[in-house]
mmCIF file of C-alpha atoms and ligand atoms in Angstrom:
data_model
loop_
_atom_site.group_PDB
_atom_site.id
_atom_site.type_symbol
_atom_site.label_atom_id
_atom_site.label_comp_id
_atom_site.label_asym_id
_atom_site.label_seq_id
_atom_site.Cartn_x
_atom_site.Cartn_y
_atom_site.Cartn_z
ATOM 1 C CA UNK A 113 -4.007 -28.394 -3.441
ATOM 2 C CA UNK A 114 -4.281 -26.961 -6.720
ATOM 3 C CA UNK A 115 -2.735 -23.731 -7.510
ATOM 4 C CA UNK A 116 -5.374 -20.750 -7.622
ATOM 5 C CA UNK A 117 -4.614 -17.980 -10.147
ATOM 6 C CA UNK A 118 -4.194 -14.447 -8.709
ATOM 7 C CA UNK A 119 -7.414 -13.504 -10.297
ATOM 8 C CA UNK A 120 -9.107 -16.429 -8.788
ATOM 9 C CA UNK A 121 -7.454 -15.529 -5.205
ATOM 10 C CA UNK A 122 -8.479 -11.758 -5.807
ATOM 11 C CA UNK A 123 -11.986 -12.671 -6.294
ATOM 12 C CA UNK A 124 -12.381 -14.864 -3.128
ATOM 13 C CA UNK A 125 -11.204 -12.877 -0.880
ATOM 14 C CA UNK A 126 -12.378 -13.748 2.741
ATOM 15 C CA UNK A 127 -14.709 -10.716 3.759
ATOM 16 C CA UNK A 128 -16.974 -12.001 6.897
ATOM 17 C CA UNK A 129 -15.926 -11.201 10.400
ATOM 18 C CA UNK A 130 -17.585 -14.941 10.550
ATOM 19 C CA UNK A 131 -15.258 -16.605 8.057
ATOM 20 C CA UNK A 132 -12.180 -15.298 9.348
ATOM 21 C CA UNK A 133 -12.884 -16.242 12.771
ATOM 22 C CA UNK A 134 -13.254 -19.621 11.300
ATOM 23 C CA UNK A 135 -10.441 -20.450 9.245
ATOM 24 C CA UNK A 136 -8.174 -18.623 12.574
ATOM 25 C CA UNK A 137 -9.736 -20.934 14.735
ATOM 26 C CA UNK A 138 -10.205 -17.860 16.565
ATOM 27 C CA UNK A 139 -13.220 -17.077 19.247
ATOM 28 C CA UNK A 140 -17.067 -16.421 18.715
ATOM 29 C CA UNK A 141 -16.201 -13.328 21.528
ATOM 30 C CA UNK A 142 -14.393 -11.592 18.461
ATOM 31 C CA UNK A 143 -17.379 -11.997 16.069
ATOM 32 C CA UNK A 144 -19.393 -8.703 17.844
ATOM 33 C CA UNK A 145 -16.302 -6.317 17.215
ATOM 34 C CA UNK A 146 -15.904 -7.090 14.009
ATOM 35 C CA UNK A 147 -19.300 -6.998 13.070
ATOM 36 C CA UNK A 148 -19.393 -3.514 14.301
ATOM 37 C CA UNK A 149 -16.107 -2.355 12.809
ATOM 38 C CA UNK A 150 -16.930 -4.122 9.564
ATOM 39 C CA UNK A 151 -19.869 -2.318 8.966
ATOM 40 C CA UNK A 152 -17.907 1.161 8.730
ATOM 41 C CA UNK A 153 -15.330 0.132 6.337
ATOM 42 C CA UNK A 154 -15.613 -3.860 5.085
ATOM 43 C CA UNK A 155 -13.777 -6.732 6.128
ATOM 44 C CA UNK A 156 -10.982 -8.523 3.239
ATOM 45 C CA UNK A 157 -8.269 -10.624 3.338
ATOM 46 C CA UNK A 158 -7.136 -12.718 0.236
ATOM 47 C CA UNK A 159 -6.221 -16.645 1.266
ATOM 48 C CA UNK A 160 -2.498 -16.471 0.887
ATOM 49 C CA UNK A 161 -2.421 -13.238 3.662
ATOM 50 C CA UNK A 162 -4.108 -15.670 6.255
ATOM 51 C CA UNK A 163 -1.895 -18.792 5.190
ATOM 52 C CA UNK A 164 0.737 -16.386 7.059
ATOM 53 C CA UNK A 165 -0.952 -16.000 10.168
ATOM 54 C CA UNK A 166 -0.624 -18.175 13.259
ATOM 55 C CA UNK A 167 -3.940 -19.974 14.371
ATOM 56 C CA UNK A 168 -5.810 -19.163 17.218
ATOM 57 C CA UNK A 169 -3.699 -16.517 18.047
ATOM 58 C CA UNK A 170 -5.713 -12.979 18.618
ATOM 59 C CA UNK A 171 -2.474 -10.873 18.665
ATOM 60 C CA UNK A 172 -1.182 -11.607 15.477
ATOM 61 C CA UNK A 173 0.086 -8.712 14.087
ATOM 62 C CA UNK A 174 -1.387 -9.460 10.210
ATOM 63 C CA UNK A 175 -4.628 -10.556 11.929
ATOM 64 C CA UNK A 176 -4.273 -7.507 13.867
ATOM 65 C CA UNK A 177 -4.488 -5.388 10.545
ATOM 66 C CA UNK A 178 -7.023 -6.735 9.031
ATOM 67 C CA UNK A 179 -9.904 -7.336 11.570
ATOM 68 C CA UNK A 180 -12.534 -4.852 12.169
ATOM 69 C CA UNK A 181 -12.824 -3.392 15.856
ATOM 70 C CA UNK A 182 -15.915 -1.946 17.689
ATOM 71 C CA UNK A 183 -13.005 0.694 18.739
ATOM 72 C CA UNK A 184 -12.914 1.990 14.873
ATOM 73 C CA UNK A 185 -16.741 2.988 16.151
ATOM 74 C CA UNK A 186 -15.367 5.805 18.595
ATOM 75 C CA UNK A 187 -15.094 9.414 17.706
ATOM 76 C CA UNK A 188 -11.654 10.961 18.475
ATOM 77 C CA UNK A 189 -10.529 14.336 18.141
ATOM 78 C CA UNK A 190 -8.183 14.907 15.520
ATOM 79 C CA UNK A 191 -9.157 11.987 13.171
ATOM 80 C CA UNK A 192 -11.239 12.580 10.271
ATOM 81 C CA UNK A 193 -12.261 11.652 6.961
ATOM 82 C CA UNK A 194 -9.964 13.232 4.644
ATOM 83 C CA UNK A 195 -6.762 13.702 6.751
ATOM 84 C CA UNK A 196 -4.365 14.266 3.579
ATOM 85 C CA UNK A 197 -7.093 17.013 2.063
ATOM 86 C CA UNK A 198 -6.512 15.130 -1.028
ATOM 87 C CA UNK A 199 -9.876 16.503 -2.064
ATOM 88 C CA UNK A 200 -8.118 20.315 -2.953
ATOM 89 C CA UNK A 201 -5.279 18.620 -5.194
ATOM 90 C CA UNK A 202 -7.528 16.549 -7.160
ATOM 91 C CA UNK A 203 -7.848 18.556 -10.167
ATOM 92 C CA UNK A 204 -8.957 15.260 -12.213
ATOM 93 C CA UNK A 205 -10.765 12.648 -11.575
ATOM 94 C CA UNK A 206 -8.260 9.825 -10.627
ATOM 95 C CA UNK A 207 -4.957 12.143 -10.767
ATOM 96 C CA UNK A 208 -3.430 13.912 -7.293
ATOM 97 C CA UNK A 209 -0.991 16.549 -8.451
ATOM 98 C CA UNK A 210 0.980 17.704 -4.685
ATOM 99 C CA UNK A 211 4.766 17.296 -5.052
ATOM 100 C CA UNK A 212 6.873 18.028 -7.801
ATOM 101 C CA UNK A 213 7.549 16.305 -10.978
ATOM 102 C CA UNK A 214 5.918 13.532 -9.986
ATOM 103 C CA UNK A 215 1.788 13.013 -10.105
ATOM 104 C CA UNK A 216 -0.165 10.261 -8.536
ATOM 105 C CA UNK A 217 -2.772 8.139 -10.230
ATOM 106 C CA UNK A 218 -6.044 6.492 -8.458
ATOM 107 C CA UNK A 219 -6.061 3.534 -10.892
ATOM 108 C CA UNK A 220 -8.198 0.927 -8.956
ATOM 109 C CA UNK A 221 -10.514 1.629 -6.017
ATOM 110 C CA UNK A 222 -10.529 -1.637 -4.969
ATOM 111 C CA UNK A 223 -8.100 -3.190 -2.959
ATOM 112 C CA UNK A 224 -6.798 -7.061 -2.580
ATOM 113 C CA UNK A 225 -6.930 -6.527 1.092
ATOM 114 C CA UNK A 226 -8.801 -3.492 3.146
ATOM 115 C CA UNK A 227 -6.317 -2.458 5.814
ATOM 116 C CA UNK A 228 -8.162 -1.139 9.355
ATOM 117 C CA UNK A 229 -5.457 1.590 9.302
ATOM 118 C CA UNK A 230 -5.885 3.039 6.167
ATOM 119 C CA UNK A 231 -6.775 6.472 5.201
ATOM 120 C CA UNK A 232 -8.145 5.675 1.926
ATOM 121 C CA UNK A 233 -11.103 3.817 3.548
ATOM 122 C CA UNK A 234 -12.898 7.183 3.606
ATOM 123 C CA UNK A 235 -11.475 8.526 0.112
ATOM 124 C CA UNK A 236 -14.171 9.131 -2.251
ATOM 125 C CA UNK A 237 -13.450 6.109 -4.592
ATOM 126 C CA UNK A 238 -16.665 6.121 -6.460
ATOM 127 C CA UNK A 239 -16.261 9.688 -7.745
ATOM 128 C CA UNK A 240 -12.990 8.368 -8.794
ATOM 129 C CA UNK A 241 -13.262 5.672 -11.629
ATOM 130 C CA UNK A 242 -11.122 5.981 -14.557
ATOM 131 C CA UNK A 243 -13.423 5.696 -17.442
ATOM 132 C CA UNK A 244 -11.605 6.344 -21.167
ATOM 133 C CA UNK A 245 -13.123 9.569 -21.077
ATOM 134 C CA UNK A 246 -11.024 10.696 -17.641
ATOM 135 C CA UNK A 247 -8.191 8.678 -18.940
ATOM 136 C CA UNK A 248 -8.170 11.216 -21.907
ATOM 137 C CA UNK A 249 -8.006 14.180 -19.583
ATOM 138 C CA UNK A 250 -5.600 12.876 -17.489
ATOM 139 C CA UNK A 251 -3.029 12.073 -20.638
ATOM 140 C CA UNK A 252 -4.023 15.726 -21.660
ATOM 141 C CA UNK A 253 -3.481 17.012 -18.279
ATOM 142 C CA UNK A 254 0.367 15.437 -18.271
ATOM 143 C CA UNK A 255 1.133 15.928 -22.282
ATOM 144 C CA UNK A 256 0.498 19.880 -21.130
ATOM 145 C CA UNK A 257 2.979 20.221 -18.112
ATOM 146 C CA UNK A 258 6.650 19.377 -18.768
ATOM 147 C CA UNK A 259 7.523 19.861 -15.207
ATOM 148 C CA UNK A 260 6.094 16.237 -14.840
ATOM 149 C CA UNK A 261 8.442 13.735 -14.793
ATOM 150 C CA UNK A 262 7.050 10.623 -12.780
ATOM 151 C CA UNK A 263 3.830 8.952 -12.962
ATOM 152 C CA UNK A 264 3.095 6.817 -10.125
ATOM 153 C CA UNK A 265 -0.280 4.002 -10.311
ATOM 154 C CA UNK A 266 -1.572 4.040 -6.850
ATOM 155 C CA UNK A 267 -4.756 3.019 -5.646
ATOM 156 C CA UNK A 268 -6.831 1.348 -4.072
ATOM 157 C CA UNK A 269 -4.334 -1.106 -5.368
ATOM 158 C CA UNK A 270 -3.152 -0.223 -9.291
ATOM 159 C CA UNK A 271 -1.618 -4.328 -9.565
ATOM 160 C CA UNK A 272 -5.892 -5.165 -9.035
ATOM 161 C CA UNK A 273 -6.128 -3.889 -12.487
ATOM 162 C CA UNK A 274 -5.983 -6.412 -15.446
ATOM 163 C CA UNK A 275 -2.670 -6.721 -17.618
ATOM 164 C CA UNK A 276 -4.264 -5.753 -20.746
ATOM 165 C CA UNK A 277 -5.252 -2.507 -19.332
ATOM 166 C CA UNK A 278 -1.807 -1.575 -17.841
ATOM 167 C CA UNK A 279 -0.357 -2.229 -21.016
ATOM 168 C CA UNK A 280 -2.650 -0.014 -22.429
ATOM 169 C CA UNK A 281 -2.254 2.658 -20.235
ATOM 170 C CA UNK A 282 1.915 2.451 -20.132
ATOM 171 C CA UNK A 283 1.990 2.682 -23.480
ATOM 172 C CA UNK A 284 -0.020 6.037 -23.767
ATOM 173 C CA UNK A 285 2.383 7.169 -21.191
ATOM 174 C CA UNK A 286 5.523 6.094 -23.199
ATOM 175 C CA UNK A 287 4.222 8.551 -26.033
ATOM 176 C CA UNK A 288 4.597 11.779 -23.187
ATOM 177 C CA UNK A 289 8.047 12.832 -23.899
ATOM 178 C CA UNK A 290 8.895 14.338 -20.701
ATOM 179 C CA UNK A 291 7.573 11.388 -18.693
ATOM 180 C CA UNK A 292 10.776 9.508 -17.401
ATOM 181 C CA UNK A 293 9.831 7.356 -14.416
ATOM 182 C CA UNK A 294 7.262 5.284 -13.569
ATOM 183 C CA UNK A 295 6.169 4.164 -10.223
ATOM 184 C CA UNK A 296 3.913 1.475 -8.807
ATOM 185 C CA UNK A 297 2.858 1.692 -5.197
ATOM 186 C CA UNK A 298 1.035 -1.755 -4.209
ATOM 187 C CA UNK A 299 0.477 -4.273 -1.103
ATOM 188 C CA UNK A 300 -0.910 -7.091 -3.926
ATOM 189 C CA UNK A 301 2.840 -8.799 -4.214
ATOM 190 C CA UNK A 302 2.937 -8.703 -0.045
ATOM 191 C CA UNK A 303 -0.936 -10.087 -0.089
ATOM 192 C CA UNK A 304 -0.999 -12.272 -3.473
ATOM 193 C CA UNK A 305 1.908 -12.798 -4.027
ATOM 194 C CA UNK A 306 0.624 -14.799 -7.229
ATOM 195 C CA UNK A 307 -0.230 -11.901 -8.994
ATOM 196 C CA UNK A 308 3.782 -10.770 -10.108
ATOM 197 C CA UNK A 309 3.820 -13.338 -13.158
ATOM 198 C CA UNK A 310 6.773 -13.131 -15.233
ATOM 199 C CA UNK A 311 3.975 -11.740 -17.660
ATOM 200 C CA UNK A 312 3.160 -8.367 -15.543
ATOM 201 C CA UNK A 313 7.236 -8.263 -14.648
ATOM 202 C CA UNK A 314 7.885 -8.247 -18.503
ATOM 203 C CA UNK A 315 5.160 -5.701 -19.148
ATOM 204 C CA UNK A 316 5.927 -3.735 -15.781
ATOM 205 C CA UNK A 317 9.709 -3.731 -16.900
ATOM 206 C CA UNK A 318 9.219 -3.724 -20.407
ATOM 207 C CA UNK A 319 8.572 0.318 -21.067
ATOM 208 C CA UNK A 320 11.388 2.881 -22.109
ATOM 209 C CA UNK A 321 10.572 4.176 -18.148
ATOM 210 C CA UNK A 322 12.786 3.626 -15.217
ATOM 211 C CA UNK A 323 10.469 1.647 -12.950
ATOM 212 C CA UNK A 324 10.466 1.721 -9.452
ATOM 213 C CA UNK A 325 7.789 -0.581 -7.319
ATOM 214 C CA UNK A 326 7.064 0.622 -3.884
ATOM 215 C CA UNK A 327 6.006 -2.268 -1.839
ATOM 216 C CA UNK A 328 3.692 -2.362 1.859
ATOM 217 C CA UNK A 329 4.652 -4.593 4.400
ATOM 218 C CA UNK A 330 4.429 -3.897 7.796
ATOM 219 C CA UNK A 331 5.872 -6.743 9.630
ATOM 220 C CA UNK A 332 8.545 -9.612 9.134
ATOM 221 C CA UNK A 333 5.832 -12.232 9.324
ATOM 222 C CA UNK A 334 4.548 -10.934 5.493
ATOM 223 C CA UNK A 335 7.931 -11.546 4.263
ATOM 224 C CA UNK A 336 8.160 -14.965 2.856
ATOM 225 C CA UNK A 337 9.886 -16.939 -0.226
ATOM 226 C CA UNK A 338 6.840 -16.362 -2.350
ATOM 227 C CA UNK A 339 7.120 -12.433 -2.157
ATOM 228 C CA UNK A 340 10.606 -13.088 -2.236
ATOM 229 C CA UNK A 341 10.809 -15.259 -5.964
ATOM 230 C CA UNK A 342 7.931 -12.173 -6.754
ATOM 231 C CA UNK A 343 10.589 -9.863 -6.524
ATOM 232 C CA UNK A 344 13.181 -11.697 -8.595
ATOM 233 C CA UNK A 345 11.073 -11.618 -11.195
ATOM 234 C CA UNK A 346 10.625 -7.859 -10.868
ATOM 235 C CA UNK A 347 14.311 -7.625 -10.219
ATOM 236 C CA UNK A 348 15.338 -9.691 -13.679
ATOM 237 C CA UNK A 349 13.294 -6.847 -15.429
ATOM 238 C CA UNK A 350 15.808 -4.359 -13.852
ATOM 239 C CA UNK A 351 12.760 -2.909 -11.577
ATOM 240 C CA UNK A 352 13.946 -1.079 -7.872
ATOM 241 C CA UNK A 353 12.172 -2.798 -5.684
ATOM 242 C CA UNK A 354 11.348 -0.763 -2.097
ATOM 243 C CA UNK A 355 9.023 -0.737 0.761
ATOM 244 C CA UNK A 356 7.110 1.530 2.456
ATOM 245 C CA UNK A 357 5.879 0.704 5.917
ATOM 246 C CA UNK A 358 3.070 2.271 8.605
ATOM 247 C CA UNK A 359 4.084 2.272 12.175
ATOM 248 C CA UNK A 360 1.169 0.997 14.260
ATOM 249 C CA UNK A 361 0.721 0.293 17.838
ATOM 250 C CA UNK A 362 0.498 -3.431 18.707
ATOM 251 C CA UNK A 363 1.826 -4.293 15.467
ATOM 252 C CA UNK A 364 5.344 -3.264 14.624
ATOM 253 C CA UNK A 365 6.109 -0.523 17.804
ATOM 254 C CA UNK A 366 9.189 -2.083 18.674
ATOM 255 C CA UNK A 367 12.698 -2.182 18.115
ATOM 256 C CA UNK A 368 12.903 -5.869 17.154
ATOM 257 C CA UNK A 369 10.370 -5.998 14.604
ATOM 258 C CA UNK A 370 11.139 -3.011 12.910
ATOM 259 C CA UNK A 371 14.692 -4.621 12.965
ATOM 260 C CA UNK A 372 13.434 -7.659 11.714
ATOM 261 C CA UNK A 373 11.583 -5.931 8.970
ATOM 262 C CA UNK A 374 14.446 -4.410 7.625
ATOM 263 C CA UNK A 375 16.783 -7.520 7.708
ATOM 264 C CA UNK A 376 13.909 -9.828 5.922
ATOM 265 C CA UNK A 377 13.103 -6.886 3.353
ATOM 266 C CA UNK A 378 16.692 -7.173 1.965
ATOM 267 C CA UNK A 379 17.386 -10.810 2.436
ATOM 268 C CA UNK A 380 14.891 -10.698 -0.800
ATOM 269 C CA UNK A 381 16.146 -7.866 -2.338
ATOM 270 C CA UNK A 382 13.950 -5.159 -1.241
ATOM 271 C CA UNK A 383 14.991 -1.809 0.326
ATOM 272 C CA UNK A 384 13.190 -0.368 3.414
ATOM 273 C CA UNK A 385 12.110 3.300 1.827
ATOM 274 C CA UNK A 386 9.541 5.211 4.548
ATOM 275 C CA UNK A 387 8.455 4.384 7.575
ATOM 276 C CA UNK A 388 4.932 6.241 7.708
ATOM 277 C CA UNK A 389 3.363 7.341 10.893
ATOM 278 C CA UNK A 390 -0.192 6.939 11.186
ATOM 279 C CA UNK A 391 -2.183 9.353 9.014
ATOM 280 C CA UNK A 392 -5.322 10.374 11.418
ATOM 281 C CA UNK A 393 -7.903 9.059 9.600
ATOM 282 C CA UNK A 394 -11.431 8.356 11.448
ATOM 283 C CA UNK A 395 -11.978 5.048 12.711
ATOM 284 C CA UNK A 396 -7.904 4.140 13.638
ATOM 285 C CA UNK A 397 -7.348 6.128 16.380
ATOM 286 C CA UNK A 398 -6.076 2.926 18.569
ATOM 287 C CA UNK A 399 -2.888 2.757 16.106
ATOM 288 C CA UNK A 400 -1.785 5.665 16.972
ATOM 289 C CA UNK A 401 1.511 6.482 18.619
ATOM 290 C CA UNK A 402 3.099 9.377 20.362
ATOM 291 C CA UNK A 403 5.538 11.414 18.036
ATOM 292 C CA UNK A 404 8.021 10.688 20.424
ATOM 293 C CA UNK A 405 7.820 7.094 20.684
ATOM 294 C CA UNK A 406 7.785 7.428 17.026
ATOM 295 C CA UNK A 407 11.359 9.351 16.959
ATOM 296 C CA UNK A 408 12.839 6.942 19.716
ATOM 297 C CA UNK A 409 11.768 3.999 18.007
ATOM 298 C CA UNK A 410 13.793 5.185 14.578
ATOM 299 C CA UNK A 411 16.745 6.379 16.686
ATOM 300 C CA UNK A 412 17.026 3.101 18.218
ATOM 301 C CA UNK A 413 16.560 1.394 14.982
ATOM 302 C CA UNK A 414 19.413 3.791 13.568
ATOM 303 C CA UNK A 415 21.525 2.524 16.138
ATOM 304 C CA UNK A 416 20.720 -0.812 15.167
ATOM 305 C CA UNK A 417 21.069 -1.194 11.365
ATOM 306 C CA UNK A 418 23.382 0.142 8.628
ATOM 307 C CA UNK A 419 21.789 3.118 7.270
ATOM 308 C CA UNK A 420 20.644 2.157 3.922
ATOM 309 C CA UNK A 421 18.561 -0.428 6.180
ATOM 310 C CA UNK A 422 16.922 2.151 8.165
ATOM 311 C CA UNK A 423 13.994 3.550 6.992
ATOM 312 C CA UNK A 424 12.723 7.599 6.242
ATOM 313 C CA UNK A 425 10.240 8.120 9.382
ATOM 314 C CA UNK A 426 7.916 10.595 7.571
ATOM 315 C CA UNK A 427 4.514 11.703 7.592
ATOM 316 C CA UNK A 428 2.107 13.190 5.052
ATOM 317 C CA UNK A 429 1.064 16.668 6.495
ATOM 318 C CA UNK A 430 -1.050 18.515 3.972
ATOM 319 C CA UNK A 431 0.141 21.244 2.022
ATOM 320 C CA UNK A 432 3.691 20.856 2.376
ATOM 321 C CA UNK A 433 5.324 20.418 -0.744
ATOM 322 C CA UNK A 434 6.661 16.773 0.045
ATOM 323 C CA UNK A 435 6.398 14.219 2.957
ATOM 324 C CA UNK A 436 7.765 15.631 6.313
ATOM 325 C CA UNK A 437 10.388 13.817 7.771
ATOM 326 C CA UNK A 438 10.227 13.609 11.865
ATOM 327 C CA UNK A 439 14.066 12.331 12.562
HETATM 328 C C1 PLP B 163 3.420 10.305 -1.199
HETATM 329 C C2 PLP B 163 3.010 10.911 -2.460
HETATM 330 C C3 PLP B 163 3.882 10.982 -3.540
HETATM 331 C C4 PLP B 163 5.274 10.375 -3.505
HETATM 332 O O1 PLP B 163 6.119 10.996 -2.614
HETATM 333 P P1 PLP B 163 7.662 10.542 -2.588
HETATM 334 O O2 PLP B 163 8.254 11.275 -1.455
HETATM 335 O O3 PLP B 163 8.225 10.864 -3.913
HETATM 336 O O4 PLP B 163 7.652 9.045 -2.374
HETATM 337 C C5 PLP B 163 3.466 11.625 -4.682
HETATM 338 N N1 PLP B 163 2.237 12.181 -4.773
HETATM 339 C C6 PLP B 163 1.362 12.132 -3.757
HETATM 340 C C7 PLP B 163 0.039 12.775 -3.903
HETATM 341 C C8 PLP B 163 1.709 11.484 -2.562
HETATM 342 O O5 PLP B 163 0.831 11.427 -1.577
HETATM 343 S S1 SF4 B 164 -4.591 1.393 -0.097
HETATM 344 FE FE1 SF4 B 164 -2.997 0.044 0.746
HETATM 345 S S2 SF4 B 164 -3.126 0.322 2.981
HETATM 346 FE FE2 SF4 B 164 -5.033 1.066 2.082
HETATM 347 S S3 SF4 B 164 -6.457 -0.646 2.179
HETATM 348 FE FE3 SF4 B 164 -5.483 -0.670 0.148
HETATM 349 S S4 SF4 B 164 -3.748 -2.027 0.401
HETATM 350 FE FE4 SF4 B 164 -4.382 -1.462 2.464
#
């Protein structure tokens, strides 16, 4: 087969319950559940995501991410549509200033691949285009406080953004004196793995910054060679390469996954950095898990692995001043 380009793969992305079902090989019985669920929040998956799930198989724990539910229908207490209250620390279009020396940019509102759990599939993405004129603002808005010392491009996903315009961007940044670190928090390397070319790793790793790239994979299965020669190319441009994980029921709630996880993360180089519990966000209620599964889960996993290969368990809880750990 020929080789796709990453913008090629990003562009045909699979995004009908119907066309899933059919490359799976998986049952007509699914089509009515997804048709439901992807009416709330849509349906994509880029080609090389599916290439690592098993056919005809229901349960797989990618699949499992990615395909809409009629459950994501139900109202549940306690989930909503802004669970972080992101809305009161987004003083700027595109910019959420909550912790400490560091401020997070919305760079891209689209995603390679829309995640069922995620609580960004109610975030107000429209209002939140970076046009040059909000781009000024925001460079205004972080040349005026020094306490800033980390910029990190988050999304939607920041990597669905062309080259040209990162470059652009990073080097506006590199002219803020007291801007030190950069950060880039994707799931494009774990979905398209195509899209780290030694081009973005050069560009990525090529600023006066120290560069950190926070990584989202879930579950062993998305681990594969292809991430793994992605990451040597971020590696060879001195980038820290980490991961950042959501626990989810039916997906990666047990010891020997999570285990797994952590073992195939470093096998190519990357460190596991937070294991997130679900934020409540409407439509994902059937994720959820108990705190205290959570906390037995990570104590078991502590038991388990050296500790540099064990995960923070944390969750976002609004108006704290950082992520709260729970063990
Ligand atoms: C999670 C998050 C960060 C980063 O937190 P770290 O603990 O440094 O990884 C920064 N800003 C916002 C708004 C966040 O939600
Ligand atoms: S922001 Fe991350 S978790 Fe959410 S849909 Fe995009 S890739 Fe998935």
């Amino acid at each position: 087969m020929e080789e796709r380009s990453w913008q090629q793969l990003l562009s045909h992305t699979v995004d009908t319950p119907q066309a899933l079902l059919e490359c799976l090989d998986l049952p007509n019985s699914l089509l009515e559940g997804a048709e439901t669920g992807s009416q709330l929040f849509p349906l994509k998956v880029p080609q090389p995501f599916i290439d690592k799930m098993e056919k005809g198989n229901p349960d797989d724990p990618l699949l499992k991410q990615v395909l809409p539910l009629a459950a994501e229908a139900a109202t549940v207490p306690g989930f909503v549509s802004d669970p972080l209250n992101e809305s009161e620390s987004n003083p700027l279009d595109g910019l959420i200033h909550k912790y400490n020396g560091r401020v997070l940019l919305i760079l891209s509102g689209a995603c390679a691949v829309n995640c069922r759990y995620c609580f960004r599939r109610e975030f107000p993405y429209s209002s939140n285009r970076l046009g040059s004129e909000q781009w000024d603002a925001i460079l205004n808005y972080l040349k005026a406080d020094h306490s800033i010392h980390e910029v990190i491009f988050s999304g939607g996903d920041p990597l669905a953004t062309s080259d040209t315009r990162l470059q652009r961007m990073l080097s506006d940044l590199e002219a803020i004196p007291h801007l030190r670190r950069l950060r880039i928090h994707t799931r494009l390397p774990v979905v398209i793995p195509q899209r780290i070319t030694t081009e973005l790793a050069s560009i990525l790793g090529g600023t006066r910054f120290q560069t950190a790239m926070v990584l989202h994979a879930n579950h062993p299965n998305e681990i594969d060679g292809l991430l793994g020669d992605a990451v040597n190319r971020l590696k060879q441009q001195g980038i820290t390469v980490l991961n950042q994980a959501v626990l989810l029921k039916g997906i990666n709630d047990d010891l020997n996954t999570l285990v797994a996880l952590s073992e195939s993360l470093f096998q190519y180089g990357i460190l596991p950095y937070y294991l997130f519990t679900l934020d409540p966000v409407k439509g994902a209620a059937h994720f959820d898990l108990p705190d205290e599964a959570a906390i037995q889960l990570h104590q078991q996993l502590q038991a388990k692995l050296p500790g540099y290969l064990v995960p923070k368990l944390a969750r976002e809880i609004p108006d704290r001043p950082s992520k709260t750990l729970l063990a």
